[in-house]
Short mmCIF file of C-alpha atoms in Angstrom, two decimals:
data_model
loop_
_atom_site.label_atom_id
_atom_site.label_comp_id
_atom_site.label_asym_id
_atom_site.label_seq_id
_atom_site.Cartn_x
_atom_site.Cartn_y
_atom_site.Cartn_z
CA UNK A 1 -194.51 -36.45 -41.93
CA UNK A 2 -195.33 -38.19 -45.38
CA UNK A 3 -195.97 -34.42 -46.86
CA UNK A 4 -192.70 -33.16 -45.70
CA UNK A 5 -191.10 -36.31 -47.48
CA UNK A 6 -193.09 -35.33 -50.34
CA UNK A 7 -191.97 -32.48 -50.75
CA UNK A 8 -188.04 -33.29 -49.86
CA UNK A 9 -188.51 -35.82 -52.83
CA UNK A 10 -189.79 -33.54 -54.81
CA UNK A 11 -186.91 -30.72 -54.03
CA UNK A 12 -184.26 -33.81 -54.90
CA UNK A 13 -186.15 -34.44 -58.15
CA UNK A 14 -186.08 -30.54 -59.84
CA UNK A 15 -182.83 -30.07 -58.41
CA UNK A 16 -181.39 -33.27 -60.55
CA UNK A 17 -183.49 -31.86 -63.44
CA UNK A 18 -181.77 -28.57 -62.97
CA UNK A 19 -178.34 -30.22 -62.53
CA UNK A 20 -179.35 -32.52 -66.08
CA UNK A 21 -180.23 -29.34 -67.62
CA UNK A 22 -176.63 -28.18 -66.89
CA UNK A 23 -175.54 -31.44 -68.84
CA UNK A 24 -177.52 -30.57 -72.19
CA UNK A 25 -176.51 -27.16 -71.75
CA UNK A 26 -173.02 -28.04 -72.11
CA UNK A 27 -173.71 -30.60 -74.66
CA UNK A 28 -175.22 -28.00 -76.30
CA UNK A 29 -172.51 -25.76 -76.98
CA UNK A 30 -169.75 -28.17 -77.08
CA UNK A 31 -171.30 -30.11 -79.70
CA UNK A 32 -171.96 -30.10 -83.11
CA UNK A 33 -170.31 -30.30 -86.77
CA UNK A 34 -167.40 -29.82 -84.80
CA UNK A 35 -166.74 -31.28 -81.20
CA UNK A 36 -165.15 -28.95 -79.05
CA UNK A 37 -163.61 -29.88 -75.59
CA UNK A 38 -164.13 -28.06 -72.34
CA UNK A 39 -161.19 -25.84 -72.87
CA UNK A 40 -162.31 -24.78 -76.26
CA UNK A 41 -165.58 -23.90 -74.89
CA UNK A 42 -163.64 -21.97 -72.25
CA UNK A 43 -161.74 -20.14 -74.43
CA UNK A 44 -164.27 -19.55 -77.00
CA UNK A 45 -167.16 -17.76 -74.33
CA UNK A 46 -163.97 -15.62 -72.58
CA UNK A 47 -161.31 -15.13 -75.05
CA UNK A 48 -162.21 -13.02 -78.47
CA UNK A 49 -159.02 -13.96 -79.75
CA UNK A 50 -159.44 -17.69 -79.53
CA UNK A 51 -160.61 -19.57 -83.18
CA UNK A 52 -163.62 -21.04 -81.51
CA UNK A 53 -164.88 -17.20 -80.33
CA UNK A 54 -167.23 -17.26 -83.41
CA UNK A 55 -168.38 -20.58 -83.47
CA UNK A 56 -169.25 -20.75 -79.53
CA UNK A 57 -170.68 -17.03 -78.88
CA UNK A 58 -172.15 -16.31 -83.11
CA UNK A 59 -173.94 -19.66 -83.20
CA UNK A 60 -173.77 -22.04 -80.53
CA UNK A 61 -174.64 -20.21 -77.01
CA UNK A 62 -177.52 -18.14 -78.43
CA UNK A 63 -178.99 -21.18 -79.90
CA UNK A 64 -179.01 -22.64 -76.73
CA UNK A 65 -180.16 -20.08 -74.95
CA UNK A 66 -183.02 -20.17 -77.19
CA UNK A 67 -183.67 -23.71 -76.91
CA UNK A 68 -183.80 -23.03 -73.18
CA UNK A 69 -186.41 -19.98 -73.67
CA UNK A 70 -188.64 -22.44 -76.02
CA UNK A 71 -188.52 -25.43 -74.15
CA UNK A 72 -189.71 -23.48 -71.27
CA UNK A 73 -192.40 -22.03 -72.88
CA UNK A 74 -193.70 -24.89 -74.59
CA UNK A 75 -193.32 -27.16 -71.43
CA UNK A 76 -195.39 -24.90 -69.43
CA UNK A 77 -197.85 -23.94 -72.19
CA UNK A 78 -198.41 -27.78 -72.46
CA UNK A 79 -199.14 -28.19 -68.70
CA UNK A 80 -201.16 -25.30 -68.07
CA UNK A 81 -203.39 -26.03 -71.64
CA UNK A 82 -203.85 -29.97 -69.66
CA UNK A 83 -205.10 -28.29 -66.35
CA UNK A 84 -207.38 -25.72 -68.09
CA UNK A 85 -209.07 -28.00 -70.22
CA UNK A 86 -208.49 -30.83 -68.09
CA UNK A 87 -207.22 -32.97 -70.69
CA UNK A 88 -204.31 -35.12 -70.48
CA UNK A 89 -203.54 -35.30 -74.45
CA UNK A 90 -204.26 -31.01 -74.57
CA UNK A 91 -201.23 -29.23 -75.94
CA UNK A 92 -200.63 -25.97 -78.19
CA UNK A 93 -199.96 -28.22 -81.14
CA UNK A 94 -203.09 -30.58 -80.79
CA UNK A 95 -205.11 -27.75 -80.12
CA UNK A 96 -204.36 -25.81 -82.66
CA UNK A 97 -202.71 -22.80 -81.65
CA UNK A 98 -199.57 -23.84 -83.51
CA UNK A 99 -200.87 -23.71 -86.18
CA UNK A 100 -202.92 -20.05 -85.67
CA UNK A 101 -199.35 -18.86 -85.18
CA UNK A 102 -197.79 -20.46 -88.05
CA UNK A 103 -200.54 -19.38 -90.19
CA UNK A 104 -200.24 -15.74 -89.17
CA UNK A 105 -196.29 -15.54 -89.91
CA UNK A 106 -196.90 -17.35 -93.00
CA UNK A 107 -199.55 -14.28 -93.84
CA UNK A 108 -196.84 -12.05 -92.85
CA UNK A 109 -194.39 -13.11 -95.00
CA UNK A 110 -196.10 -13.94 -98.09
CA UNK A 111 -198.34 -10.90 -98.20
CA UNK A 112 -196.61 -8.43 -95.88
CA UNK A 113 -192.54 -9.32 -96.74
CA UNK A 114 -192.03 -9.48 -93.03
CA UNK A 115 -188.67 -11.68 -92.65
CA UNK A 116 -187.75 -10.80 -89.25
CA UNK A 117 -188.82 -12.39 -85.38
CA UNK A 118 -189.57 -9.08 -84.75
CA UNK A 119 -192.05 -8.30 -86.88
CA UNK A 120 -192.91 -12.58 -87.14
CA UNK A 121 -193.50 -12.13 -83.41
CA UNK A 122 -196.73 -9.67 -83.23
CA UNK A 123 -198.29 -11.54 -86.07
CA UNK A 124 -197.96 -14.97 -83.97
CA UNK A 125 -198.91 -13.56 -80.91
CA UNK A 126 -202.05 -12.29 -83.22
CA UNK A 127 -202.78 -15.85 -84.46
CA UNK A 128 -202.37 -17.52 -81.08
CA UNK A 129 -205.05 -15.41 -79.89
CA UNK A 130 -207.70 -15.78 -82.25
CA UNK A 131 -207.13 -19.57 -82.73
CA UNK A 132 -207.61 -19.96 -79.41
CA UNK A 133 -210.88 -18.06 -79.12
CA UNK A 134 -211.99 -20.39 -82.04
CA UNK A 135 -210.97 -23.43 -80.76
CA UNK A 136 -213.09 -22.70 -77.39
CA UNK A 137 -216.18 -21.60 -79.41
CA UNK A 138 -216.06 -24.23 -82.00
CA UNK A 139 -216.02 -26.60 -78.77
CA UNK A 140 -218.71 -25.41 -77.29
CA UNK A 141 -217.77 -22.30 -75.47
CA UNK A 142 -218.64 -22.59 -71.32
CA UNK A 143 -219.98 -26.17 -72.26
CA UNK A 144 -217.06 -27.26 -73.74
CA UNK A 145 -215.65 -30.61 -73.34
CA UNK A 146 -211.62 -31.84 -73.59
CA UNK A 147 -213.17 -34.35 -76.22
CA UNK A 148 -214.45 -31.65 -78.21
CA UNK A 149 -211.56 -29.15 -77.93
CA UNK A 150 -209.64 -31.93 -79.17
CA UNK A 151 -211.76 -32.10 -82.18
CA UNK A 152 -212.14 -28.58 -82.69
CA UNK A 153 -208.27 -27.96 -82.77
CA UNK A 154 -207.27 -31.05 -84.80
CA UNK A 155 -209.85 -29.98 -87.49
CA UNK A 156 -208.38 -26.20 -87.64
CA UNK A 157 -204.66 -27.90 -87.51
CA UNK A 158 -205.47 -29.39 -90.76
CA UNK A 159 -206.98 -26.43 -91.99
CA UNK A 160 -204.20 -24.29 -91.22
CA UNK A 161 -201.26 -26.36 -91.91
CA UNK A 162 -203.11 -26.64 -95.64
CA UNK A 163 -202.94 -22.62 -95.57
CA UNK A 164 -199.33 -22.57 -94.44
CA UNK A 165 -198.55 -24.92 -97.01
CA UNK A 166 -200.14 -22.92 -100.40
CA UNK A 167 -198.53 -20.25 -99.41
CA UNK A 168 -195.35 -21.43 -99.63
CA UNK A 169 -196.18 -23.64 -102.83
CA UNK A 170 -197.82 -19.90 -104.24
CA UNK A 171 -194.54 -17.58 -103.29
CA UNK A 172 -191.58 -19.17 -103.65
CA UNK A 173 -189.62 -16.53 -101.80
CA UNK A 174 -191.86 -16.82 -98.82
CA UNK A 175 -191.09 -20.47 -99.30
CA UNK A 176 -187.21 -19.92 -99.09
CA UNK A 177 -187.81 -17.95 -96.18
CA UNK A 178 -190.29 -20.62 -94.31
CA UNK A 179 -188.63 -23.60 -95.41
CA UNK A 180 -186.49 -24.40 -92.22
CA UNK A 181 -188.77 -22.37 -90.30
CA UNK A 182 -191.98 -24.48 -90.48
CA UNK A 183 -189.86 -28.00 -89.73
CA UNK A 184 -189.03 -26.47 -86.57
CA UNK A 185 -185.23 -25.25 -85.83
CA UNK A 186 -183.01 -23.63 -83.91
CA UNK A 187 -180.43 -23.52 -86.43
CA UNK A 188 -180.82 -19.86 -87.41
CA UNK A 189 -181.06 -18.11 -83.97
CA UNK A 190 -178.81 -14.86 -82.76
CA UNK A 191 -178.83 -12.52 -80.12
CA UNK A 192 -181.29 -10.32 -81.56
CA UNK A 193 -184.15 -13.45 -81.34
CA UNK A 194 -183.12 -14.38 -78.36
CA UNK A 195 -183.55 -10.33 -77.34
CA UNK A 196 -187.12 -10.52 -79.24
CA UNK A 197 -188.67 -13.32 -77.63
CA UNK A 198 -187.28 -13.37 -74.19
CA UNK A 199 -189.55 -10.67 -72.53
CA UNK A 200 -192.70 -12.72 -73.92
CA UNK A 201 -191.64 -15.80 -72.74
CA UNK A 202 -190.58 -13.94 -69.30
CA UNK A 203 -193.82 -12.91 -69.07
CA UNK A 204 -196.22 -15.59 -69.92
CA UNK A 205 -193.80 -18.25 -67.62
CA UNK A 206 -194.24 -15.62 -64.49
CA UNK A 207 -198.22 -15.44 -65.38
CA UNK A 208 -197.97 -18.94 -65.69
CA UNK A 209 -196.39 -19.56 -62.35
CA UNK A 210 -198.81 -17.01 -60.79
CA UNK A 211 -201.68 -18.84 -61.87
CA UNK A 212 -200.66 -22.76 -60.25
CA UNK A 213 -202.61 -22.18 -57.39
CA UNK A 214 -205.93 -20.52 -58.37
CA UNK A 215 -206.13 -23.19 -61.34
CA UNK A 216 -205.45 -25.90 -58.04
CA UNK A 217 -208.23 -24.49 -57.08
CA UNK A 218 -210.29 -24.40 -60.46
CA UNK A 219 -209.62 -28.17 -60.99
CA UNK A 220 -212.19 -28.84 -58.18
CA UNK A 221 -215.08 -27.26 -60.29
CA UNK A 222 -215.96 -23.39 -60.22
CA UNK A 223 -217.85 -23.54 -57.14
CA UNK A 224 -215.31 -24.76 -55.01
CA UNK A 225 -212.67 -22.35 -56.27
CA UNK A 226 -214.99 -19.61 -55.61
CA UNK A 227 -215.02 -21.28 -52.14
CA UNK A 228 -211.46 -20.95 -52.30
CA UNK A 229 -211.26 -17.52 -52.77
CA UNK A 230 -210.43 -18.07 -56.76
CA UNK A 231 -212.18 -16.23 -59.77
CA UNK A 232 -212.83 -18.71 -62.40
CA UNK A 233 -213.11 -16.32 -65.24
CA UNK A 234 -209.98 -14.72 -64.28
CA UNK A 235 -208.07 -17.52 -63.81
CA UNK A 236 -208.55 -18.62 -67.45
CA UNK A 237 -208.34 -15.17 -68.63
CA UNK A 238 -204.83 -15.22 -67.21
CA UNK A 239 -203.84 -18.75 -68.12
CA UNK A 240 -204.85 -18.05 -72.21
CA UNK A 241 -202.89 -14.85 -71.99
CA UNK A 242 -200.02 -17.13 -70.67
CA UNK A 243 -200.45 -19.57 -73.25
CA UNK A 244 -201.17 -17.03 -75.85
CA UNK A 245 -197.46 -15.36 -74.88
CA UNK A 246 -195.44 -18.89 -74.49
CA UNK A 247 -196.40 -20.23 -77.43
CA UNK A 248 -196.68 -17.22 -80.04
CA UNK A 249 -193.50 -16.12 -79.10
CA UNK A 250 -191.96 -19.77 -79.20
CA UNK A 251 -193.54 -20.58 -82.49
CA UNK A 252 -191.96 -17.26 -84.32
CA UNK A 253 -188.73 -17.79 -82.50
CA UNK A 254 -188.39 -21.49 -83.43
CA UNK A 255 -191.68 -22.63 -85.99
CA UNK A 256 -193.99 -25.15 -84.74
CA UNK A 257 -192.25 -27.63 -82.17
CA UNK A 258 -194.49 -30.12 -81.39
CA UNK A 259 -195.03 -33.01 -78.70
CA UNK A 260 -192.70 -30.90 -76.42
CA UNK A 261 -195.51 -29.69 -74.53
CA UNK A 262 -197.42 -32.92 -74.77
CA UNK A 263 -194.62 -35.04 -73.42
CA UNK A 264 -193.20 -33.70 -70.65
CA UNK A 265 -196.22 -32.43 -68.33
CA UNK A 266 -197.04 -36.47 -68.60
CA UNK A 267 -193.82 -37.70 -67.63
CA UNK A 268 -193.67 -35.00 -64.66
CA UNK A 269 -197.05 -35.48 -63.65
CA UNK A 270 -195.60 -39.31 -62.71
CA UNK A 271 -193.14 -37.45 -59.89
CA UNK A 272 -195.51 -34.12 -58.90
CA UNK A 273 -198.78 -35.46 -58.96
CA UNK A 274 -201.32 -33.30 -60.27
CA UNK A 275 -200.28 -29.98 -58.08
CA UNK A 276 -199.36 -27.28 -60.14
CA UNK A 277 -197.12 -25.40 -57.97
CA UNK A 278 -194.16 -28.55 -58.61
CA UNK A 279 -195.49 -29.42 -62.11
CA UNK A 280 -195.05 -26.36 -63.66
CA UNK A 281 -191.44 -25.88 -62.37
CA UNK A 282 -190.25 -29.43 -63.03
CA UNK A 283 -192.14 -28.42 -66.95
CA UNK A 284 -190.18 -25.36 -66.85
CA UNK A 285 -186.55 -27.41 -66.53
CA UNK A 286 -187.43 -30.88 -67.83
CA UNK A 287 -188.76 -29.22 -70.97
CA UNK A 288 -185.65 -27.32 -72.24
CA UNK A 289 -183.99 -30.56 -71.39
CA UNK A 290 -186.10 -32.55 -73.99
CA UNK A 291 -185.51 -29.57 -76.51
CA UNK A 292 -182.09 -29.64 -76.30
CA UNK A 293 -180.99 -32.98 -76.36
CA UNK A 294 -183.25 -33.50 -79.59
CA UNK A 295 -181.52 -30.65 -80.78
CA UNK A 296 -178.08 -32.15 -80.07
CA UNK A 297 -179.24 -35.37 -81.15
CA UNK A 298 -180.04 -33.86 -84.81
CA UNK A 299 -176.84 -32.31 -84.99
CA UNK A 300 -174.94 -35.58 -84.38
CA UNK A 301 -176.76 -38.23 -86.48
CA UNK A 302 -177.02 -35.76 -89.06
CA UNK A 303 -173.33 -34.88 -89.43
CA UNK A 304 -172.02 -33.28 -91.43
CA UNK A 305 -175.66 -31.36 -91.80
CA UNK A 306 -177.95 -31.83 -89.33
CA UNK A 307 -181.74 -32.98 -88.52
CA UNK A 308 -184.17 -30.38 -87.76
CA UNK A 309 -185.34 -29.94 -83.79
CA UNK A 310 -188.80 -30.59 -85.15
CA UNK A 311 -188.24 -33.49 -87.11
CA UNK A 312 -186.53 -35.56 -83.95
CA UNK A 313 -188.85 -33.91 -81.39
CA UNK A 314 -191.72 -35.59 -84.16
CA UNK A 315 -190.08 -39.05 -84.33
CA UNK A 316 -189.70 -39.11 -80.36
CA UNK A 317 -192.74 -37.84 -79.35
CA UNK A 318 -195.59 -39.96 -82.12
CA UNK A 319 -194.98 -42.93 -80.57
CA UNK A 320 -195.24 -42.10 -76.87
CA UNK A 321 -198.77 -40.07 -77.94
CA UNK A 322 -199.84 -42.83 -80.02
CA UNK A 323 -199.38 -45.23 -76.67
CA UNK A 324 -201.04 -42.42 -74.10
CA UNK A 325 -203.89 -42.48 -76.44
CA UNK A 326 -203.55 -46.18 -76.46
CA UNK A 327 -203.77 -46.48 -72.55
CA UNK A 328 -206.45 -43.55 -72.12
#
């Protein structure tokens, strides 16, 4: 009886995170430098002869469409980076694989003229990868601890933001290129990122997804998911690949967004518990959700310009960590 009402609870909660995400969506495209009612927003997705036609279908609806890929992808990265390493304060940005993305499209563009998410995309995916191998090795490989995966992927954050940074300061075309890209925005996205990115994100949420139970499994040590029918080496094959896809196609899509992936696993873990087959939906929706409204946020205090995502996802989220570090 008390696991059925669990889980009715639990259905009420994701579907009034899926309704909420409805809200932001809206918010989304209605508004910005200039506020739009309903109607406009009507006309301007369904009517190419309306005045709002460019403003709501050029700009507004794929940005939000790719603030809804992102926040996905960095929501779920977050949580399944927290159950791998079991470590409440892991995420893609603490642990460095951020910045191995960032660092790779910066390589790309200064050395290799690559301007596009197309070709920014591979090289992230690239970086991802072999920042996350380093990471793991520099923490001690199969003895690694969250302490020291912590360590290991603040020290190569440091070293990699420094990279990112020279070579902007060293090319300043590369730096005209990077300059909104490294704050973190969704200011510049189209169609043809949205295209890009979308069957990486696809992918890595549905290996993601695949992988709740066997890591419910792994989170009772390797002998016990073995006992469970789970293969520990293939489970975190499958949940770097997953992380690896989420957040190299997020970061080329969108720069480095950061606390996103921190934040939200914590505050779902509250209503889900620990079990991965509701915390990584409730990520999946209560993620975008976060991404969003900072992104509407920006637009309105920062009228008539407008904040960065990164910047007010930054401002949100350092306090919060600073207290979770605080309590742990």
């Amino acid at each position: 009886m008390a696991a059925r009402r669990r889980t009715r609870v639990r259905a009420a909660g994701l579907g009034a995170g899926l309704l909420l995400l409805v809200t932001v969506v809206v918010l989304s495209v209605a508004v910005g430098a200039r506020q739009l009612t309903p109607v406009e927003v009507w006309q301007g997705l369904f009517s190419a002869a309306s005045p709002e036609h460019a403003v709501v279908q050029q700009m507004r609806l794929p940005r939000t469409l790719l603030g809804l890929l992102a926040g996905a992808a960095l929501g779920v990265a977050g949580a399944l980076m927290q159950a791998l390493t079991r470590n409440p304060l892991a995420d893609p940005g603490l642990l460095g694989i951020n910045a191995g993305a960032s660092a790779a499209v910066a390589t790309a563009t200064a050395l290799f003229g690559v301007a596009t998410v197309r070709g920014w995309i591979w090289f992230a995916l690239l970086g991802a990868v072999v920042v996350t191998v380093a990471v793991h090795a520099v923490g001690g490989g199969r003895q690694a601890t969250p302490e020291r995966l912590a360590l290991a992927g603040a020290a190569l954050n440091a070293v990699l933001y420094s990279y990112v940074s020279a070579m902007m300061l060293l090319d300043s075309a590369a730096l005209d290129r990077l300059r909104f890209w490294t704050v973190g925005s969704l200011a510049t996205a189209d169609f043809t990122t949205v295209g890009t990115v979308a069957p990486f994100i696809l992918a890595g949420l549905l290996v993601g997804l695949a992988g709740a139970r066997p890591l419910n499994a792994l989170a009772l040590g390797d002998d016990a998911a073995r006992a469970l029918g789970a293969r520990p080496a293939l489970v975190r094959a499958g949940t770097v690949t997953a992380v690896t896809l989420l957040c190299g196609a997020a970061t080329a899509a969108c720069g480095p967004i950061v606390f996103v992936g921190l934040l939200v696993p914590h505050l779902v873990r509250a209503l889900t518990g620990p079990d991965l087959r509701w915390l990584l939906p409730y990520a999946a929706v209560l993620a975008p959700v976060l991404l969003l409204g900072a992104d509407v946020l920006g637009r309105v205090l920062g009228r008539p310009g407008e904040l960065q995502v990164g910047l007010v996802t930054a401002v949100l989220g350092g306090p919060l960590f600073l207290r979770l570090v605080a309590r742990r």
